[in-house]
Short mmCIF file of C-alpha atoms in Angstrom, two decimals:
data_model
loop_
_atom_site.label_atom_id
_atom_site.label_comp_id
_atom_site.label_asym_id
_atom_site.label_seq_id
_atom_site.Cartn_x
_atom_site.Cartn_y
_atom_site.Cartn_z
CA MET A 1 23.19 -19.01 -11.74
CA THR A 2 21.15 -20.04 -8.71
CA ARG A 3 18.13 -18.02 -7.62
CA LYS A 4 19.86 -16.96 -4.40
CA LEU A 5 22.88 -15.69 -6.31
CA THR A 6 20.57 -13.85 -8.72
CA HIS A 7 18.89 -12.11 -5.78
CA ILE A 8 22.27 -11.11 -4.35
CA THR A 9 23.41 -9.77 -7.75
CA LEU A 10 20.25 -7.73 -8.20
CA GLY A 11 20.53 -6.41 -4.64
CA LEU A 12 24.11 -5.27 -5.18
CA ALA A 13 23.21 -3.66 -8.50
CA ALA A 14 20.32 -1.78 -6.83
CA LEU A 15 22.62 -0.63 -4.01
CA ALA A 16 25.24 0.53 -6.52
CA ALA A 17 22.55 2.46 -8.44
CA CYS A 18 21.33 4.06 -5.18
CA ALA A 19 24.88 5.10 -4.27
CA LEU A 20 25.46 6.58 -7.74
CA PHE A 21 22.21 8.50 -7.72
CA MET A 22 22.75 9.91 -4.21
CA THR A 23 26.36 10.96 -4.62
CA TYR A 24 26.71 11.91 -8.32
CA GLN A 25 28.10 15.46 -8.76
CA THR A 26 27.59 16.45 -5.11
CA TYR A 27 30.94 18.30 -4.80
CA GLY A 28 30.89 19.19 -1.11
CA ILE A 29 27.11 19.45 -0.79
CA LEU A 30 26.50 15.79 0.06
CA ASP A 31 24.22 16.59 3.01
CA PHE A 32 21.99 18.81 0.86
CA ALA A 33 21.96 16.23 -1.96
CA ILE A 34 20.99 13.43 0.40
CA ALA A 35 18.15 15.50 1.85
CA LEU A 36 16.91 16.42 -1.64
CA ARG A 37 17.36 13.05 -3.30
CA GLY A 38 16.50 10.90 -0.27
CA LYS A 39 12.77 11.47 -0.70
CA LYS A 40 12.96 10.43 -4.33
CA MET A 41 14.91 7.32 -3.31
CA VAL A 42 12.23 6.25 -0.82
CA ALA A 43 9.54 6.88 -3.46
CA PHE A 44 11.44 4.75 -6.01
CA ILE A 45 11.66 1.88 -3.51
CA LEU A 46 7.97 2.07 -2.61
CA VAL A 47 6.84 2.31 -6.26
CA GLY A 48 9.14 -0.52 -7.31
CA ILE A 49 7.85 -2.89 -4.60
CA ALA A 50 4.23 -1.98 -5.28
CA CYS A 51 4.57 -2.54 -9.06
CA SER A 52 6.29 -5.89 -8.60
CA PHE A 53 3.84 -7.34 -6.09
CA SER A 54 0.71 -6.12 -7.85
CA THR A 55 1.67 -7.13 -11.38
CA ILE A 56 3.05 -10.60 -10.57
CA SER A 57 0.02 -11.40 -8.41
CA PHE A 58 -2.38 -10.13 -11.06
CA GLN A 59 -0.71 -12.09 -13.89
CA THR A 60 -0.99 -15.26 -11.82
CA LEU A 61 -4.62 -14.50 -11.11
CA SER A 62 -5.44 -13.87 -14.77
CA GLN A 63 -3.15 -16.65 -16.06
CA ASN A 64 -1.71 -14.20 -18.56
CA LYS A 65 1.79 -12.67 -18.51
CA LEU A 66 0.89 -9.84 -20.91
CA LEU A 67 -1.73 -8.18 -18.71
CA THR A 68 -1.20 -5.57 -15.99
CA PRO A 69 -3.56 -4.46 -13.17
CA ASN A 70 -4.30 -1.24 -15.04
CA ILE A 71 -6.75 -3.23 -17.17
CA LEU A 72 -9.14 -3.04 -14.19
CA GLY A 73 -9.62 0.66 -14.89
CA ILE A 74 -8.62 1.78 -11.41
CA ASP A 75 -6.16 4.41 -12.72
CA SER A 76 -8.93 5.79 -14.96
CA PHE A 77 -11.18 5.97 -11.92
CA TYR A 78 -8.46 8.01 -10.18
CA VAL A 79 -8.47 10.46 -13.10
CA LEU A 80 -12.27 10.66 -12.90
CA ILE A 81 -12.20 11.43 -9.16
CA GLN A 82 -9.65 14.21 -9.58
CA THR A 83 -11.47 15.68 -12.60
CA LEU A 84 -14.85 15.52 -10.88
CA SER A 85 -13.55 17.14 -7.70
CA ILE A 86 -12.11 20.11 -9.59
CA PHE A 87 -15.16 20.29 -11.86
CA VAL A 88 -17.54 20.50 -8.88
CA PHE A 89 -15.54 22.32 -6.20
CA GLY A 90 -12.82 24.12 -8.13
CA SER A 91 -9.09 24.17 -7.51
CA GLN A 92 -9.20 27.07 -5.07
CA SER A 93 -11.59 25.31 -2.72
CA LEU A 94 -9.60 22.10 -2.90
CA SER A 95 -6.29 23.89 -2.19
CA LYS A 96 -7.65 24.79 1.24
CA ALA A 97 -8.28 21.17 2.13
CA THR A 98 -5.60 19.10 3.85
CA SER A 99 -3.72 17.15 1.21
CA ILE A 100 -3.22 14.16 3.49
CA TRP A 101 -6.98 13.69 3.91
CA ASP A 102 -7.45 14.11 0.18
CA PHE A 103 -4.86 11.39 -0.37
CA LEU A 104 -6.55 9.00 2.08
CA LEU A 105 -10.00 9.71 0.67
CA ILE A 106 -8.92 8.82 -2.87
CA ILE A 107 -7.37 5.58 -1.69
CA ALA A 108 -10.54 4.69 0.23
CA LEU A 109 -12.74 5.41 -2.81
CA MET A 110 -10.60 3.34 -5.18
CA MET A 111 -10.47 0.37 -2.83
CA SER A 112 -14.21 0.61 -2.13
CA LEU A 113 -15.00 0.55 -5.84
CA SER A 114 -12.75 -2.41 -6.50
CA THR A 115 -14.17 -4.35 -3.57
CA TYR A 116 -17.73 -3.67 -4.71
CA LEU A 117 -17.00 -4.73 -8.28
CA SER A 118 -15.14 -7.82 -7.11
CA PHE A 119 -17.91 -9.06 -4.86
CA THR A 120 -20.83 -8.28 -7.16
CA LEU A 121 -19.43 -9.13 -10.59
CA LEU A 122 -17.49 -12.25 -9.66
CA LYS A 123 -20.51 -13.51 -7.71
CA LYS A 124 -22.92 -12.74 -10.54
CA PHE A 125 -20.79 -14.31 -13.27
CA LYS A 126 -19.78 -17.33 -11.17
CA GLN A 127 -16.11 -16.58 -10.71
CA ASN A 128 -15.57 -15.84 -14.43
CA LEU A 129 -12.44 -13.72 -14.03
CA PHE A 130 -12.00 -13.04 -17.73
CA LEU A 131 -15.51 -11.56 -18.02
CA PHE A 132 -14.68 -9.46 -14.98
CA LEU A 133 -11.56 -8.17 -16.75
CA MET A 134 -13.56 -7.33 -19.84
CA ILE A 135 -16.00 -5.33 -17.71
CA GLY A 136 -12.99 -3.57 -16.21
CA MET A 137 -11.87 -2.55 -19.68
CA ILE A 138 -15.34 -1.23 -20.48
CA LEU A 139 -15.42 0.76 -17.25
CA GLU A 140 -11.98 2.15 -18.04
CA THR A 141 -13.29 3.46 -21.36
CA PHE A 142 -16.35 4.91 -19.65
CA PHE A 143 -14.28 6.64 -16.99
CA ASN A 144 -11.92 8.09 -19.60
CA ASN A 145 -14.78 9.40 -21.72
CA VAL A 146 -16.51 11.08 -18.76
CA SER A 147 -13.22 12.60 -17.61
CA SER A 148 -12.43 13.87 -21.11
CA PHE A 149 -15.90 15.46 -21.41
CA MET A 150 -15.48 17.34 -18.12
CA GLN A 151 -11.91 18.35 -18.94
CA VAL A 152 -13.02 19.92 -22.22
CA ILE A 153 -15.41 22.32 -20.49
CA LEU A 154 -13.09 23.19 -17.60
CA ASP A 155 -11.60 26.61 -17.26
CA PRO A 156 -8.02 26.63 -18.70
CA ASN A 157 -6.54 27.50 -15.29
CA GLU A 158 -8.48 24.69 -13.64
CA TYR A 159 -7.38 22.30 -16.38
CA ASP A 160 -3.75 23.29 -15.85
CA HIS A 161 -4.13 22.62 -12.13
CA LEU A 162 -5.69 19.23 -12.89
CA GLN A 163 -2.88 18.18 -15.18
CA GLY A 164 -0.41 18.89 -12.39
CA LYS A 165 -2.26 16.44 -10.18
CA LEU A 166 -2.75 13.68 -12.77
CA PHE A 167 0.84 13.10 -13.93
CA ALA A 168 3.08 11.11 -11.63
CA SER A 169 6.06 13.10 -10.48
CA PHE A 170 8.99 12.20 -8.24
CA SER A 171 10.20 15.77 -8.04
CA ASN A 172 7.69 16.99 -5.45
CA VAL A 173 7.43 14.04 -3.13
CA LYS A 174 5.70 14.92 0.18
CA PRO A 175 7.21 13.28 3.28
CA ASP A 176 3.85 12.87 5.05
CA HIS A 177 2.43 11.07 1.98
CA LEU A 178 5.51 8.87 1.88
CA THR A 179 5.01 7.78 5.48
CA ILE A 180 1.41 6.77 4.93
CA ALA A 181 2.22 5.12 1.58
CA ALA A 182 5.06 3.15 3.19
CA ILE A 183 2.75 1.83 5.92
CA LEU A 184 0.00 0.86 3.45
CA ILE A 185 2.39 -0.73 0.96
CA ALA A 186 4.17 -2.67 3.74
CA LEU A 187 0.89 -4.05 5.09
CA ILE A 188 -0.52 -4.97 1.67
CA CYS A 189 2.73 -6.53 0.42
CA LEU A 190 2.99 -8.53 3.65
CA PHE A 191 -0.54 -9.74 3.00
CA LEU A 192 0.38 -10.85 -0.56
CA TRP A 193 3.59 -12.45 0.81
CA ARG A 194 1.39 -14.55 3.10
CA LEU A 195 -0.76 -15.50 0.12
CA ALA A 196 2.28 -16.51 -1.93
CA PRO A 197 1.95 -20.32 -1.24
CA GLN A 198 -1.66 -20.22 -2.47
CA LEU A 199 -0.60 -18.21 -5.55
CA ASP A 200 2.04 -20.86 -6.20
CA VAL A 201 -0.71 -23.44 -6.40
CA LEU A 202 -2.93 -21.15 -8.52
CA HIS A 203 -0.06 -20.94 -11.01
CA LEU A 204 -0.95 -24.54 -11.93
CA GLY A 205 -4.38 -23.40 -13.17
CA ASN A 206 -7.78 -22.79 -11.63
CA ASP A 207 -8.98 -26.40 -11.88
CA HIS A 208 -5.82 -27.81 -10.31
CA ALA A 209 -5.96 -25.17 -7.54
CA ILE A 210 -9.56 -26.10 -6.69
CA ASN A 211 -8.70 -29.80 -6.66
CA LEU A 212 -5.78 -29.10 -4.28
CA GLY A 213 -8.06 -27.37 -1.78
CA ILE A 214 -7.74 -23.70 -2.73
CA ASP A 215 -10.85 -21.57 -2.16
CA LEU A 216 -10.61 -19.90 -5.58
CA LYS A 217 -13.29 -17.24 -5.07
CA ARG A 218 -11.87 -16.16 -1.75
CA LEU A 219 -8.32 -16.06 -3.13
CA GLN A 220 -9.45 -13.99 -6.12
CA LEU A 221 -11.29 -11.47 -3.97
CA MET A 222 -8.43 -11.04 -1.47
CA THR A 223 -5.81 -10.72 -4.19
CA LEU A 224 -7.83 -8.25 -6.25
CA PHE A 225 -8.49 -6.14 -3.16
CA ALA A 226 -4.77 -5.99 -2.35
CA ILE A 227 -3.75 -5.35 -5.97
CA THR A 228 -6.11 -2.39 -6.31
CA ALA A 229 -4.36 -0.48 -3.55
CA LEU A 230 -0.99 -0.93 -5.29
CA VAL A 231 -2.04 0.08 -8.84
CA GLY A 232 -0.35 3.21 -10.09
CA PRO A 233 0.05 5.21 -13.33
CA THR A 234 3.27 3.45 -14.39
CA SER A 235 1.53 0.54 -16.11
CA PHE A 236 4.42 -0.70 -18.25
CA LEU A 237 6.86 -0.72 -15.35
CA GLY A 238 5.09 -3.65 -13.74
CA PHE A 239 4.95 -5.48 -17.04
CA ILE A 240 8.69 -5.05 -17.61
CA VAL A 241 9.84 -6.10 -14.15
CA ALA A 242 7.45 -9.07 -13.94
CA ASN A 243 8.56 -10.56 -17.25
CA ILE A 244 12.26 -9.94 -16.59
CA ALA A 245 11.80 -11.64 -13.20
CA TYR A 246 10.17 -14.68 -14.87
CA GLN A 247 13.10 -14.95 -17.31
CA LEU A 248 15.80 -14.53 -14.68
CA MET A 249 14.36 -16.64 -11.88
CA LYS A 250 12.73 -19.45 -13.94
CA THR A 251 10.47 -20.46 -11.08
CA TYR A 252 6.83 -20.35 -10.14
CA ARG A 253 7.48 -19.51 -6.47
CA HIS A 254 6.03 -16.06 -5.87
CA LYS A 255 8.23 -15.10 -2.96
CA SER A 256 11.26 -15.41 -5.16
CA LEU A 257 9.56 -13.55 -8.00
CA PHE A 258 8.34 -10.76 -5.68
CA LEU A 259 11.85 -10.13 -4.37
CA ALA A 260 13.50 -10.24 -7.78
CA GLY A 261 10.83 -8.04 -9.38
CA SER A 262 11.10 -5.44 -6.62
CA LEU A 263 14.84 -5.17 -7.01
CA ILE A 264 14.58 -4.90 -10.79
CA ALA A 265 11.93 -2.20 -10.51
CA ILE A 266 14.03 -0.16 -8.04
CA LEU A 267 17.02 -0.49 -10.33
CA LEU A 268 15.13 0.61 -13.45
CA LEU A 269 13.48 3.56 -11.66
CA ILE A 270 16.78 4.89 -10.30
CA LEU A 271 18.62 4.48 -13.59
CA GLY A 272 15.69 6.08 -15.45
CA GLU A 273 15.70 9.09 -13.12
CA PHE A 274 19.48 9.35 -13.47
CA LEU A 275 19.06 9.53 -17.26
CA VAL A 276 16.34 12.19 -16.92
CA GLU A 277 18.40 14.43 -14.65
CA HIS A 278 21.97 14.01 -15.93
CA ILE A 279 21.68 12.82 -19.55
CA PHE A 280 18.52 14.44 -20.88
CA SER A 281 18.78 17.46 -18.53
CA PHE A 282 15.09 17.29 -17.56
CA ASN A 283 13.97 17.59 -21.21
CA THR A 284 11.83 14.49 -20.65
CA THR A 285 10.20 12.73 -17.72
CA LEU A 286 10.72 9.38 -16.06
CA ASN A 287 7.19 8.36 -16.96
CA VAL A 288 7.85 8.95 -20.68
CA ILE A 289 11.02 6.82 -20.53
CA ILE A 290 9.20 3.99 -18.73
CA GLU A 291 6.22 4.05 -21.08
CA PHE A 292 8.45 4.14 -24.21
CA THR A 293 10.70 1.35 -22.95
CA GLY A 294 7.74 -0.67 -21.75
CA GLY A 295 5.89 -0.26 -25.03
CA CYS A 296 8.90 -1.53 -27.00
CA TYR A 297 9.35 -4.40 -24.61
CA PHE A 298 5.63 -5.25 -24.79
CA ILE A 299 5.71 -5.41 -28.59
CA GLY A 300 8.84 -7.52 -28.43
CA GLN A 301 7.18 -9.98 -26.03
CA ILE A 302 4.14 -10.30 -28.26
CA LEU A 303 6.30 -11.00 -31.33
CA TYR A 304 8.37 -13.51 -29.33
CA GLU A 305 5.25 -15.32 -28.11
CA ARG A 306 3.81 -15.41 -31.62
CA ASN A 307 7.00 -16.80 -33.13
CA GLY A 308 7.22 -19.34 -30.34
CA ASN A 309 3.67 -20.55 -30.97
CA LYS A 310 4.36 -20.97 -34.69
CA ARG A 311 7.21 -23.30 -33.92
#
């Protein structure tokens, strides 16, 4: 099957899943169902595209197909920001603030931290990306420990409010947040799309990329800055879609992988939400299904790689 035909097949499958999700059991209330489910559909598309672009770019950057951008600790930093804000100001004070400005402030803080770490650490350790990733893991542990300490001494009501903000939910999608997220994701993904030819060369290895004229430090900084804005709490989703895209497309060209990965992610998200709503009757969450499936797939990939190396 050619890559073009694979893209068409994935696109048709995603469209069929969208149609099923939007029209299933509507029974004369199609307009209401579209209004209710439409926001979820847009959120699925945005999350799927963001996961695909960020994970594939990061795995090329790290030269490892088992890693995801969450290893940088950005999601843990998000938890720390939310915990610290409620710990200092309280949930009642924060509820009076405009949610859209809170949303933009958190994005700005996360991107500022990632940019600072990228410039200082990569410069100090002479472009040693793996040492940078190890420091990201250490920072993730530090952020988690500080967040856990503050959560333990929070008032139970404040803690309950915090948990509602930390867990990703597609049930209460805000249209104004969707608009801003769509603009940001479109700009950042377009930026990564423009970097795709350089990422294709980087796929050959750092030494080959430098010999072929790639400014490795500049490419690493730009890619890490873009990836940070796309990192979300669904860590295993990116791992699943990236590796399935590698197996289906069998190419190193990132534009082809970005497109295939985005379609796969959208398909998995829609089918997962369909299972949550109509099979499990909301007794579980989409995030649980993704993490469980991703964990099993991750273990399977490790065993496959190990058996392949033994041969």
